Amino acid sequence: ALGHLARVEALRGDLDASRAHLHTVLRYNPFRVGSHLALADLAATTGDPEGARAELRSALAKIPQSNALWRSAADLGIDDDLMRWRIDGLDALREYRASGATYDGVGEVLVLDRSVARVYDNGGQRQIVHIMAQLLSKEALDDYGELSIPEAAELLTLRTIKPDGRLLEPESVPGKEGVSLRHLEIGDVVEYEYVIEQGPAGAVPGYIDVSTFRFQSADVPYHRSELLVVHPPSIPLRFDERNGPPVDQPSTVEVDGQTLTVHHFRAEEVPRLGVEPGARPWLEELPSVHVYTDLDLPRYLDGLAAQIRDSQRRNPALRSLVRSLVRGQATPRDELEAMWSWVVENVEDTGDLSTPATATLAARTGYRLMLLRAMLREAGLPAELWLARDGYGPRPLPGPLRPPPVLQRD
């Protein structure tokens, strides 16, 4: 409500009142990006660009992973520290063509598969994803004809590069999700690049997961596959390297008076893996790097328990269903089987641990496990949640900080 009042006061011309409302909002929620942007806009509107820059610098110190703040800062001449690690896609394409590399029998070639992750002191992240694909089959033309960029991403580049060097911009169709790349032909190169942001892990403060980057694919060759991770030395990132990824080339760089560590992995001319139908899971066979910090397991489980507590609430409909299912059952085992059978036969399994049991019951779709647990507790039967690692997942790394393969949490 105060944000709306601030806008009304600004429209009326009472900028001091507008600022007062915005400062009140930020007193209660200092991480509200929109209020910081509004304060900067008020300063710029009144001919105070330095005041606007100061407001944005102050906001970026609190919320450095915000793309919206960085966009406004760039408009006022503040350099975006992530953008210094961008590269020119046309240079990468010239390098590919000059190499003379050929990849026979494939429908496409990833000329460039590049990711730059910037990790900030607060645990937030921003990441550039830059892809260039040469299309060599009708299937590839169909795949790239309609591109879906992540909803919250900031698009930096999206174009088709013709063999003769012409650059074609995409078409945006009103009311249609995604972007259409029309008139694609065999030999074209599609280039897209965007930035995504990720805030600090709320459930497990201090934990960071930059994700897993794979340097090979089952069916698409990678001409250039590259990962850069930029972070302050105060954040002890770990690098889980599997199946022979490229060797890290670490370095340091000074950015705005701060020393940052840069980890650089680059692979070139990587053929496709070529997995046969029916082969064992192939993801674990690919060269990869998983970037993360150590997980405080008890803290994680406590946070998970807090997240799912609300999902276990019961209501009259759930109580009535449980009474009807357990009525006449001779043993607790019979009660369990009656409830389990009903859940399996009547509920589509979707959702996750945070999906409320009552919502799953009402919609007949959701997370079966949480609904069954709520029903068991309503029936007075003990029920626990266990976390387990299946035998087909990645092998756990050695070391005392690794979690055991099976964990229990009530």
mmCIF file of C-alpha atoms in Angstrom:
data_model
loop_
_atom_site.group_PDB
_atom_site.id
_atom_site.type_symbol
_atom_site.label_atom_id
_atom_site.label_comp_id
_atom_site.label_asym_id
_atom_site.label_seq_id
_atom_site.Cartn_x
_atom_site.Cartn_y
_atom_site.Cartn_z
ATOM 1 C CA ALA A 1 0.000 0.000 0.000
ATOM 2 C CA LEU A 2 2.814 2.428 0.825
ATOM 3 C CA GLY A 3 4.379 1.770 -2.561
ATOM 4 C CA HIS A 4 1.120 2.783 -4.247
ATOM 5 C CA LEU A 5 0.935 5.884 -2.064
ATOM 6 C CA ALA A 6 4.494 6.775 -3.099
ATOM 7 C CA ARG A 7 3.490 6.628 -6.756
ATOM 8 C CA VAL A 8 0.392 8.746 -6.121
ATOM 9 C CA GLU A 9 2.435 11.394 -4.283
ATOM 10 C CA ALA A 10 5.004 11.449 -7.091
ATOM 11 C CA LEU A 11 2.227 11.995 -9.654
ATOM 12 C CA ARG A 12 0.886 14.837 -7.526
ATOM 13 C CA GLY A 13 4.337 16.387 -7.467
ATOM 14 C CA ASP A 14 4.967 15.882 -3.748
ATOM 15 C CA LEU A 15 8.330 14.151 -4.153
ATOM 16 C CA ASP A 16 9.300 14.506 -0.490
ATOM 17 C CA ALA A 17 6.186 12.615 0.583
ATOM 18 C CA SER A 18 6.876 9.994 -2.068
ATOM 19 C CA ARG A 19 10.421 9.513 -0.770
ATOM 20 C CA ALA A 20 9.157 9.244 2.799
ATOM 21 C CA HIS A 21 6.759 6.438 1.854
ATOM 22 C CA LEU A 22 9.503 4.577 -0.023
ATOM 23 C CA HIS A 23 11.929 4.866 2.904
ATOM 24 C CA THR A 24 9.223 3.470 5.196
ATOM 25 C CA VAL A 25 8.791 0.486 2.865
ATOM 26 C CA LEU A 26 12.544 -0.140 2.866
ATOM 27 C CA ARG A 27 12.690 0.095 6.626
ATOM 28 C CA TYR A 28 10.442 -2.978 6.780
ATOM 29 C CA ASN A 29 11.861 -4.689 3.690
ATOM 30 C CA PRO A 30 15.334 -3.420 2.722
ATOM 31 C CA PHE A 31 15.482 -5.942 -0.141
ATOM 32 C CA ARG A 32 12.522 -4.566 -2.101
ATOM 33 C CA VAL A 33 14.057 -3.851 -5.494
ATOM 34 C CA GLY A 34 11.152 -1.785 -6.788
ATOM 35 C CA SER A 35 11.406 0.728 -3.948
ATOM 36 C CA HIS A 36 15.134 1.224 -4.506
ATOM 37 C CA LEU A 37 14.493 1.789 -8.213
ATOM 38 C CA ALA A 38 11.740 4.285 -7.414
ATOM 39 C CA LEU A 39 14.056 6.277 -5.141
ATOM 40 C CA ALA A 40 16.741 6.346 -7.832
ATOM 41 C CA ASP A 41 14.148 7.427 -10.386
ATOM 42 C CA LEU A 42 12.995 10.281 -8.127
ATOM 43 C CA ALA A 43 16.583 11.493 -7.789
ATOM 44 C CA ALA A 44 17.180 11.341 -11.537
ATOM 45 C CA THR A 45 13.869 13.089 -12.236
ATOM 46 C CA THR A 46 14.867 16.037 -10.045
ATOM 47 C CA GLY A 47 18.209 16.479 -11.817
ATOM 48 C CA ASP A 48 20.327 14.623 -9.277
ATOM 49 C CA PRO A 49 22.049 11.816 -11.227
ATOM 50 C CA GLU A 50 24.732 11.423 -8.567
ATOM 51 C CA GLY A 51 22.031 10.877 -5.959
ATOM 52 C CA ALA A 52 20.438 8.261 -8.230
ATOM 53 C CA ARG A 53 23.783 6.513 -8.633
ATOM 54 C CA ALA A 54 24.338 6.576 -4.870
ATOM 55 C CA GLU A 55 20.915 5.002 -4.282
ATOM 56 C CA LEU A 56 21.623 2.248 -6.814
ATOM 57 C CA ARG A 57 25.083 1.540 -5.400
ATOM 58 C CA SER A 58 23.551 1.248 -1.927
ATOM 59 C CA ALA A 59 20.871 -1.104 -3.248
ATOM 60 C CA LEU A 60 23.408 -3.239 -5.131
ATOM 61 C CA ALA A 61 25.421 -3.645 -1.935
ATOM 62 C CA LYS A 62 22.333 -5.355 -0.435
ATOM 63 C CA ILE A 63 20.940 -7.087 -3.527
ATOM 64 C CA PRO A 64 23.874 -7.574 -5.934
ATOM 65 C CA GLN A 65 22.131 -10.356 -7.869
ATOM 66 C CA SER A 66 19.305 -8.100 -9.127
ATOM 67 C CA ASN A 67 19.299 -7.742 -12.912
ATOM 68 C CA ALA A 68 16.819 -4.869 -12.660
ATOM 69 C CA LEU A 69 19.165 -2.861 -10.443
ATOM 70 C CA TRP A 70 22.127 -3.492 -12.743
ATOM 71 C CA ARG A 71 20.107 -2.394 -15.798
ATOM 72 C CA SER A 72 19.250 0.919 -14.176
ATOM 73 C CA ALA A 73 22.807 1.330 -12.918
ATOM 74 C CA ALA A 74 24.172 0.810 -16.432
ATOM 75 C CA ASP A 75 21.837 3.542 -17.725
ATOM 76 C CA LEU A 76 23.514 5.909 -15.248
ATOM 77 C CA GLY A 77 27.045 4.931 -16.187
ATOM 78 C CA ILE A 78 27.770 2.324 -13.515
ATOM 79 C CA ASP A 79 29.649 -0.590 -15.060
ATOM 80 C CA ASP A 80 28.029 -4.005 -14.698
ATOM 81 C CA ASP A 81 30.831 -6.242 -13.435
ATOM 82 C CA LEU A 82 29.296 -9.341 -15.059
ATOM 83 C CA MET A 83 29.317 -7.871 -18.557
ATOM 84 C CA ARG A 84 33.111 -7.738 -18.702
ATOM 85 C CA TRP A 85 33.096 -11.524 -19.196
ATOM 86 C CA ARG A 86 30.864 -11.499 -22.270
ATOM 87 C CA ILE A 87 32.386 -12.435 -25.626
ATOM 88 C CA ASP A 88 31.449 -11.569 -29.207
ATOM 89 C CA GLY A 89 29.607 -14.491 -30.777
ATOM 90 C CA LEU A 90 30.794 -13.516 -34.251
ATOM 91 C CA ASP A 91 34.397 -13.933 -33.087
ATOM 92 C CA ALA A 92 33.551 -17.408 -31.781
ATOM 93 C CA LEU A 93 31.928 -18.276 -35.117
ATOM 94 C CA ARG A 94 34.967 -17.092 -37.096
ATOM 95 C CA GLU A 95 37.182 -19.206 -34.837
ATOM 96 C CA TYR A 96 34.965 -22.249 -35.491
ATOM 97 C CA ARG A 97 35.042 -21.831 -39.250
ATOM 98 C CA ALA A 98 38.789 -21.184 -39.306
ATOM 99 C CA SER A 99 39.474 -24.365 -37.319
ATOM 100 C CA GLY A 100 38.338 -26.607 -40.173
ATOM 101 C CA ALA A 101 36.755 -29.010 -37.652
ATOM 102 C CA THR A 102 34.072 -31.322 -39.057
ATOM 103 C CA TYR A 103 31.497 -33.429 -37.224
ATOM 104 C CA ASP A 104 30.011 -36.064 -39.500
ATOM 105 C CA GLY A 105 26.559 -37.546 -39.118
ATOM 106 C CA VAL A 106 25.128 -35.011 -36.661
ATOM 107 C CA GLY A 107 22.012 -32.851 -36.804
ATOM 108 C CA GLU A 108 23.629 -29.825 -35.183
ATOM 109 C CA VAL A 109 26.900 -28.584 -33.735
ATOM 110 C CA LEU A 110 27.150 -26.429 -30.645
ATOM 111 C CA VAL A 111 29.614 -23.877 -31.887
ATOM 112 C CA LEU A 112 29.583 -22.294 -28.442
ATOM 113 C CA ASP A 113 28.258 -23.539 -25.110
ATOM 114 C CA ARG A 114 29.356 -20.996 -22.539
ATOM 115 C CA SER A 115 28.346 -20.092 -19.010
ATOM 116 C CA VAL A 116 29.701 -17.346 -16.743
ATOM 117 C CA ALA A 117 28.561 -17.488 -13.111
ATOM 118 C CA ARG A 118 29.167 -14.509 -10.832
ATOM 119 C CA VAL A 119 28.751 -15.375 -7.149
ATOM 120 C CA TYR A 120 28.349 -12.449 -4.758
ATOM 121 C CA ASP A 121 29.253 -12.045 -1.100
ATOM 122 C CA ASN A 122 25.641 -12.524 0.019
ATOM 123 C CA GLY A 123 25.384 -15.884 -1.767
ATOM 124 C CA GLY A 124 23.317 -14.527 -4.648
ATOM 125 C CA GLN A 125 24.278 -15.285 -8.232
ATOM 126 C CA ARG A 126 23.952 -13.991 -11.765
ATOM 127 C CA GLN A 127 24.794 -16.145 -14.738
ATOM 128 C CA ILE A 128 25.327 -15.508 -18.439
ATOM 129 C CA VAL A 129 24.250 -18.376 -20.695
ATOM 130 C CA HIS A 130 25.555 -18.059 -24.275
ATOM 131 C CA ILE A 131 24.692 -20.666 -26.925
ATOM 132 C CA MET A 132 25.504 -20.812 -30.633
ATOM 133 C CA ALA A 133 24.252 -23.760 -32.677
ATOM 134 C CA GLN A 134 24.889 -24.577 -36.325
ATOM 135 C CA LEU A 135 21.798 -26.285 -37.768
ATOM 136 C CA LEU A 136 22.504 -29.268 -40.010
ATOM 137 C CA SER A 137 19.183 -31.114 -40.151
ATOM 138 C CA LYS A 138 15.437 -30.520 -40.471
ATOM 139 C CA GLU A 139 15.000 -31.699 -36.904
ATOM 140 C CA ALA A 140 17.385 -28.977 -35.729
ATOM 141 C CA LEU A 141 15.465 -26.388 -37.769
ATOM 142 C CA ASP A 142 12.274 -27.417 -35.983
ATOM 143 C CA ASP A 143 13.945 -27.410 -32.559
ATOM 144 C CA TYR A 144 15.346 -23.903 -32.925
ATOM 145 C CA GLY A 145 12.441 -22.414 -34.867
ATOM 146 C CA GLU A 146 10.627 -21.697 -31.591
ATOM 147 C CA LEU A 147 12.872 -20.713 -28.687
ATOM 148 C CA SER A 148 11.718 -20.359 -25.097
ATOM 149 C CA ILE A 149 13.935 -18.190 -22.927
ATOM 150 C CA PRO A 150 13.537 -18.574 -19.131
ATOM 151 C CA GLU A 151 10.728 -16.299 -17.985
ATOM 152 C CA ALA A 152 12.773 -14.170 -15.594
ATOM 153 C CA ALA A 153 15.854 -13.993 -17.833
ATOM 154 C CA GLU A 154 17.226 -10.805 -19.358
ATOM 155 C CA LEU A 155 17.809 -11.416 -23.063
ATOM 156 C CA LEU A 156 21.108 -10.037 -24.362
ATOM 157 C CA THR A 157 21.377 -11.558 -27.848
ATOM 158 C CA LEU A 158 19.016 -13.475 -30.123
ATOM 159 C CA ARG A 159 19.664 -13.730 -33.848
ATOM 160 C CA THR A 160 20.194 -15.944 -36.855
ATOM 161 C CA ILE A 161 23.539 -15.775 -38.647
ATOM 162 C CA LYS A 162 23.349 -16.788 -42.302
ATOM 163 C CA PRO A 163 26.307 -18.476 -44.055
ATOM 164 C CA ASP A 164 26.857 -15.271 -46.070
ATOM 165 C CA GLY A 165 27.130 -13.235 -42.864
ATOM 166 C CA ARG A 166 23.669 -11.657 -42.831
ATOM 167 C CA LEU A 167 22.152 -11.169 -39.376
ATOM 168 C CA LEU A 168 18.401 -11.724 -38.958
ATOM 169 C CA GLU A 169 16.456 -10.607 -35.908
ATOM 170 C CA PRO A 170 13.645 -12.801 -34.532
ATOM 171 C CA GLU A 171 9.932 -12.211 -34.794
ATOM 172 C CA SER A 172 7.795 -11.696 -31.718
ATOM 173 C CA VAL A 173 4.162 -12.732 -32.160
ATOM 174 C CA PRO A 174 1.717 -10.988 -29.761
ATOM 175 C CA GLY A 175 0.003 -13.420 -27.410
ATOM 176 C CA LYS A 176 2.417 -16.232 -28.201
ATOM 177 C CA GLU A 177 4.932 -17.611 -25.742
ATOM 178 C CA GLY A 178 8.503 -17.899 -26.928
ATOM 179 C CA VAL A 179 10.232 -16.298 -29.891
ATOM 180 C CA SER A 180 9.977 -17.374 -33.522
ATOM 181 C CA LEU A 181 13.068 -17.623 -35.694
ATOM 182 C CA ARG A 182 11.623 -17.696 -39.214
ATOM 183 C CA HIS A 183 13.230 -18.719 -42.490
ATOM 184 C CA LEU A 184 15.824 -21.007 -40.889
ATOM 185 C CA GLU A 185 17.845 -23.047 -43.366
ATOM 186 C CA ILE A 186 20.446 -25.786 -43.199
ATOM 187 C CA GLY A 187 23.800 -24.202 -42.358
ATOM 188 C CA ASP A 188 22.372 -21.303 -40.361
ATOM 189 C CA VAL A 189 23.746 -20.504 -36.916
ATOM 190 C CA VAL A 190 21.339 -19.531 -34.136
ATOM 191 C CA GLU A 191 22.804 -17.443 -31.330
ATOM 192 C CA TYR A 192 21.080 -16.648 -28.052
ATOM 193 C CA GLU A 193 22.448 -15.188 -24.840
ATOM 194 C CA TYR A 194 20.708 -14.242 -21.616
ATOM 195 C CA VAL A 195 21.314 -13.455 -17.950
ATOM 196 C CA ILE A 196 19.516 -15.167 -15.070
ATOM 197 C CA GLU A 197 19.594 -14.230 -11.410
ATOM 198 C CA GLN A 198 19.288 -16.311 -8.269
ATOM 199 C CA GLY A 199 18.956 -15.024 -4.739
ATOM 200 C CA PRO A 200 20.654 -16.460 -1.660
ATOM 201 C CA ALA A 201 19.342 -19.814 -0.440
ATOM 202 C CA GLY A 202 16.663 -18.863 2.062
ATOM 203 C CA ALA A 203 16.135 -22.307 3.566
ATOM 204 C CA VAL A 204 19.861 -22.915 4.122
ATOM 205 C CA PRO A 205 21.668 -19.598 4.693
ATOM 206 C CA GLY A 206 25.221 -19.716 3.418
ATOM 207 C CA TYR A 207 24.693 -22.620 1.022
ATOM 208 C CA ILE A 208 25.437 -21.966 -2.664
ATOM 209 C CA ASP A 209 24.818 -24.256 -5.618
ATOM 210 C CA VAL A 210 26.002 -22.876 -8.953
ATOM 211 C CA SER A 211 24.742 -26.090 -10.623
ATOM 212 C CA THR A 212 26.462 -28.723 -12.755
ATOM 213 C CA PHE A 213 28.074 -27.832 -16.084
ATOM 214 C CA ARG A 214 28.616 -30.674 -18.573
ATOM 215 C CA PHE A 215 31.230 -30.436 -21.312
ATOM 216 C CA GLN A 216 29.768 -33.121 -23.573
ATOM 217 C CA SER A 217 26.415 -34.325 -24.869
ATOM 218 C CA ALA A 218 25.065 -37.715 -25.875
ATOM 219 C CA ASP A 219 24.154 -36.672 -29.414
ATOM 220 C CA VAL A 220 25.489 -33.156 -30.115
ATOM 221 C CA PRO A 221 29.202 -32.342 -30.540
ATOM 222 C CA TYR A 222 30.524 -29.278 -28.690
ATOM 223 C CA HIS A 223 33.087 -27.243 -30.590
ATOM 224 C CA ARG A 224 33.738 -24.915 -27.659
ATOM 225 C CA SER A 225 32.390 -25.629 -24.189
ATOM 226 C CA GLU A 226 33.359 -23.165 -21.493
ATOM 227 C CA LEU A 227 32.618 -22.406 -17.846
ATOM 228 C CA LEU A 228 33.781 -19.410 -15.836
ATOM 229 C CA VAL A 229 33.005 -18.990 -12.149
ATOM 230 C CA VAL A 230 33.816 -15.640 -10.562
ATOM 231 C CA HIS A 231 33.580 -15.252 -6.792
ATOM 232 C CA PRO A 232 35.107 -13.451 -3.799
ATOM 233 C CA PRO A 233 37.796 -15.520 -2.034
ATOM 234 C CA SER A 234 35.712 -15.347 1.156
ATOM 235 C CA ILE A 235 33.281 -17.885 -0.374
ATOM 236 C CA PRO A 236 34.886 -21.362 -0.228
ATOM 237 C CA LEU A 237 33.485 -22.902 -3.390
ATOM 238 C CA ARG A 238 34.060 -26.594 -4.043
ATOM 239 C CA PHE A 239 34.443 -28.134 -7.506
ATOM 240 C CA ASP A 240 33.211 -31.696 -7.963
ATOM 241 C CA GLU A 241 35.039 -32.723 -11.163
ATOM 242 C CA ARG A 242 33.988 -35.996 -12.767
ATOM 243 C CA ASN A 243 35.002 -37.984 -15.845
ATOM 244 C CA GLY A 244 37.917 -35.824 -16.912
ATOM 245 C CA PRO A 245 36.594 -32.299 -17.465
ATOM 246 C CA PRO A 246 39.034 -29.674 -18.766
ATOM 247 C CA VAL A 247 41.678 -28.514 -16.308
ATOM 248 C CA ASP A 248 40.804 -25.425 -14.284
ATOM 249 C CA GLN A 249 42.845 -22.330 -15.104
ATOM 250 C CA PRO A 250 42.356 -20.170 -11.982
ATOM 251 C CA SER A 251 43.296 -16.514 -11.810
ATOM 252 C CA THR A 252 42.454 -13.352 -9.889
ATOM 253 C CA VAL A 253 41.129 -10.014 -11.077
ATOM 254 C CA GLU A 254 40.509 -6.625 -9.474
ATOM 255 C CA VAL A 255 36.964 -5.294 -9.875
ATOM 256 C CA ASP A 256 36.035 -1.982 -8.231
ATOM 257 C CA GLY A 257 38.740 -2.428 -5.634
ATOM 258 C CA GLN A 258 37.747 -6.004 -4.800
ATOM 259 C CA THR A 259 39.910 -9.013 -5.586
ATOM 260 C CA LEU A 260 37.913 -11.798 -7.224
ATOM 261 C CA THR A 261 38.873 -15.379 -8.007
ATOM 262 C CA VAL A 262 38.136 -16.626 -11.534
ATOM 263 C CA HIS A 263 37.930 -20.350 -12.331
ATOM 264 C CA HIS A 264 38.073 -21.109 -16.037
ATOM 265 C CA PHE A 265 37.295 -24.475 -17.667
ATOM 266 C CA ARG A 266 37.379 -24.757 -21.456
ATOM 267 C CA ALA A 267 37.045 -27.780 -23.737
ATOM 268 C CA GLU A 268 37.362 -27.753 -27.526
ATOM 269 C CA GLU A 269 36.190 -30.066 -30.326
ATOM 270 C CA VAL A 270 34.365 -32.487 -28.023
ATOM 271 C CA PRO A 271 32.613 -35.262 -29.998
ATOM 272 C CA ARG A 272 29.197 -36.530 -29.012
ATOM 273 C CA LEU A 273 29.163 -39.407 -26.560
ATOM 274 C CA GLY A 274 27.011 -41.631 -28.765
ATOM 275 C CA VAL A 275 24.865 -43.571 -26.304
ATOM 276 C CA GLU A 276 23.281 -46.782 -27.514
ATOM 277 C CA PRO A 277 19.577 -47.411 -26.789
ATOM 278 C CA GLY A 278 19.141 -49.274 -23.523
ATOM 279 C CA ALA A 279 22.573 -48.292 -22.213
ATOM 280 C CA ARG A 280 22.970 -47.471 -18.543
ATOM 281 C CA PRO A 281 22.307 -43.840 -17.492
ATOM 282 C CA TRP A 282 24.775 -41.743 -19.473
ATOM 283 C CA LEU A 283 24.693 -38.426 -17.595
ATOM 284 C CA GLU A 284 27.203 -39.762 -15.098
ATOM 285 C CA GLU A 285 29.595 -40.623 -17.911
ATOM 286 C CA LEU A 286 29.883 -37.042 -19.176
ATOM 287 C CA PRO A 287 32.775 -34.819 -18.117
ATOM 288 C CA SER A 288 31.288 -32.332 -15.685
ATOM 289 C CA VAL A 289 31.952 -29.847 -12.899
ATOM 290 C CA HIS A 290 29.510 -29.268 -10.056
ATOM 291 C CA VAL A 291 30.171 -25.981 -8.236
ATOM 292 C CA TYR A 292 28.818 -25.543 -4.710
ATOM 293 C CA THR A 293 29.660 -24.893 -1.069
ATOM 294 C CA ASP A 294 29.535 -27.499 1.664
ATOM 295 C CA LEU A 295 26.080 -28.177 3.035
ATOM 296 C CA ASP A 296 25.372 -27.931 6.751
ATOM 297 C CA LEU A 297 23.180 -31.030 6.743
ATOM 298 C CA PRO A 298 21.389 -30.615 10.106
ATOM 299 C CA ARG A 299 20.635 -27.004 9.213
ATOM 300 C CA TYR A 300 19.347 -28.078 5.817
ATOM 301 C CA LEU A 301 17.034 -30.684 7.336
ATOM 302 C CA ASP A 302 15.737 -28.191 9.880
ATOM 303 C CA GLY A 303 14.999 -25.745 7.072
ATOM 304 C CA LEU A 304 13.283 -28.471 5.063
ATOM 305 C CA ALA A 305 11.158 -29.410 8.071
ATOM 306 C CA ALA A 306 10.117 -25.774 8.477
ATOM 307 C CA GLN A 307 9.171 -25.584 4.799
ATOM 308 C CA ILE A 308 6.908 -28.638 4.862
ATOM 309 C CA ARG A 309 5.277 -28.053 8.254
ATOM 310 C CA ASP A 310 2.369 -26.124 6.772
ATOM 311 C CA SER A 311 1.833 -28.768 4.108
ATOM 312 C CA GLN A 312 0.820 -31.272 6.798
ATOM 313 C CA ARG A 313 -2.256 -29.439 8.017
ATOM 314 C CA ARG A 314 -5.488 -31.446 7.972
ATOM 315 C CA ASN A 315 -9.082 -30.360 7.326
ATOM 316 C CA PRO A 316 -12.556 -31.934 7.735
ATOM 317 C CA ALA A 317 -12.471 -33.497 4.268
ATOM 318 C CA LEU A 318 -9.189 -35.279 5.009
ATOM 319 C CA ARG A 319 -10.390 -36.421 8.436
ATOM 320 C CA SER A 320 -13.619 -37.782 6.949
ATOM 321 C CA LEU A 321 -11.746 -39.667 4.240
ATOM 322 C CA VAL A 322 -9.353 -41.258 6.743
ATOM 323 C CA ARG A 323 -12.205 -42.380 8.999
ATOM 324 C CA SER A 324 -13.991 -44.027 6.064
ATOM 325 C CA LEU A 325 -10.845 -45.825 4.899
ATOM 326 C CA VAL A 326 -9.740 -47.224 8.277
ATOM 327 C CA ARG A 327 -13.235 -48.226 9.425
ATOM 328 C CA GLY A 328 -13.376 -52.007 9.775
ATOM 329 C CA GLN A 329 -9.647 -52.578 9.193
ATOM 330 C CA ALA A 330 -8.260 -55.223 11.544
ATOM 331 C CA THR A 331 -4.609 -54.099 11.903
ATOM 332 C CA PRO A 332 -2.463 -50.978 11.431
ATOM 333 C CA ARG A 333 -0.981 -52.685 8.391
ATOM 334 C CA ASP A 334 -4.446 -53.032 6.875
ATOM 335 C CA GLU A 335 -5.120 -49.339 7.570
ATOM 336 C CA LEU A 336 -1.857 -48.383 5.892
ATOM 337 C CA GLU A 337 -2.624 -50.464 2.810
ATOM 338 C CA ALA A 338 -6.138 -49.028 2.540
ATOM 339 C CA MET A 339 -4.860 -45.448 2.625
ATOM 340 C CA TRP A 340 -1.943 -46.159 0.302
ATOM 341 C CA SER A 341 -4.184 -47.865 -2.246
ATOM 342 C CA TRP A 342 -6.635 -44.965 -2.208
ATOM 343 C CA VAL A 343 -3.856 -42.404 -2.748
ATOM 344 C CA VAL A 344 -2.285 -44.355 -5.622
ATOM 345 C CA GLU A 345 -5.601 -44.951 -7.360
ATOM 346 C CA ASN A 346 -7.071 -41.469 -6.942
ATOM 347 C CA VAL A 347 -4.208 -38.946 -6.938
ATOM 348 C CA GLU A 348 -1.944 -37.950 -9.815
ATOM 349 C CA ASP A 349 1.612 -37.658 -8.488
ATOM 350 C CA THR A 350 2.930 -34.134 -9.152
ATOM 351 C CA GLY A 351 4.177 -31.268 -6.994
ATOM 352 C CA ASP A 352 6.828 -31.413 -4.307
ATOM 353 C CA LEU A 353 7.318 -31.493 -0.539
ATOM 354 C CA SER A 354 5.815 -28.028 -0.121
ATOM 355 C CA THR A 355 2.481 -28.960 -1.752
ATOM 356 C CA PRO A 356 -0.201 -28.901 0.996
ATOM 357 C CA ALA A 357 -1.842 -32.254 1.643
ATOM 358 C CA THR A 358 -5.291 -30.632 1.699
ATOM 359 C CA ALA A 359 -4.700 -29.037 -1.717
ATOM 360 C CA THR A 360 -3.594 -32.389 -3.136
ATOM 361 C CA LEU A 361 -6.717 -34.044 -1.755
ATOM 362 C CA ALA A 362 -9.042 -31.388 -3.155
ATOM 363 C CA ALA A 363 -7.469 -31.342 -6.626
ATOM 364 C CA ARG A 364 -6.693 -35.075 -6.783
ATOM 365 C CA THR A 365 -3.266 -34.063 -8.022
ATOM 366 C CA GLY A 366 -0.151 -33.148 -6.048
ATOM 367 C CA TYR A 367 2.497 -34.845 -3.984
ATOM 368 C CA ARG A 368 1.245 -38.281 -2.941
ATOM 369 C CA LEU A 369 3.869 -38.748 -0.249
ATOM 370 C CA MET A 370 2.845 -35.675 1.741
ATOM 371 C CA LEU A 371 -0.853 -36.516 1.468
ATOM 372 C CA LEU A 372 -0.245 -40.072 2.660
ATOM 373 C CA ARG A 373 1.869 -38.837 5.573
ATOM 374 C CA ALA A 374 -0.896 -36.445 6.675
ATOM 375 C CA MET A 375 -3.459 -39.244 6.417
ATOM 376 C CA LEU A 376 -1.311 -41.638 8.460
ATOM 377 C CA ARG A 377 -0.882 -39.066 11.195
ATOM 378 C CA GLU A 378 -4.616 -38.400 11.210
ATOM 379 C CA ALA A 379 -5.138 -42.140 11.712
ATOM 380 C CA GLY A 380 -2.677 -42.149 14.628
ATOM 381 C CA LEU A 381 -0.042 -44.162 12.770
ATOM 382 C CA PRO A 382 3.638 -43.159 13.091
ATOM 383 C CA ALA A 383 5.053 -41.656 9.892
ATOM 384 C CA GLU A 384 8.563 -40.427 9.117
ATOM 385 C CA LEU A 385 10.258 -38.916 6.086
ATOM 386 C CA TRP A 386 13.530 -40.381 4.850
ATOM 387 C CA LEU A 387 15.946 -38.889 2.334
ATOM 388 C CA ALA A 388 17.868 -41.430 0.286
ATOM 389 C CA ARG A 389 20.284 -41.409 -2.630
ATOM 390 C CA ASP A 390 19.403 -43.960 -5.289
ATOM 391 C CA GLY A 391 22.027 -46.308 -6.637
ATOM 392 C CA TYR A 392 21.932 -44.756 -10.113
ATOM 393 C CA GLY A 393 22.836 -41.225 -9.028
ATOM 394 C CA PRO A 394 26.330 -39.699 -8.916
ATOM 395 C CA ARG A 395 28.774 -41.432 -6.627
ATOM 396 C CA PRO A 396 29.279 -39.587 -3.320
ATOM 397 C CA LEU A 397 32.674 -37.972 -2.910
ATOM 398 C CA PRO A 398 34.914 -39.116 -0.054
ATOM 399 C CA GLY A 399 35.418 -36.927 2.988
ATOM 400 C CA PRO A 400 33.940 -36.312 6.415
ATOM 401 C CA LEU A 401 31.703 -33.460 5.233
ATOM 402 C CA ARG A 402 29.729 -35.644 2.838
ATOM 403 C CA PRO A 403 26.257 -36.721 4.026
ATOM 404 C CA PRO A 404 25.621 -40.440 4.588
ATOM 405 C CA PRO A 405 23.650 -42.210 1.868
ATOM 406 C CA VAL A 406 20.477 -42.418 3.976
ATOM 407 C CA LEU A 407 19.130 -39.818 6.391
ATOM 408 C CA GLN A 408 16.041 -39.776 8.569
ATOM 409 C CA ARG A 409 14.005 -36.757 9.641
ATOM 410 C CA ASP A 410 10.712 -36.935 11.472
#
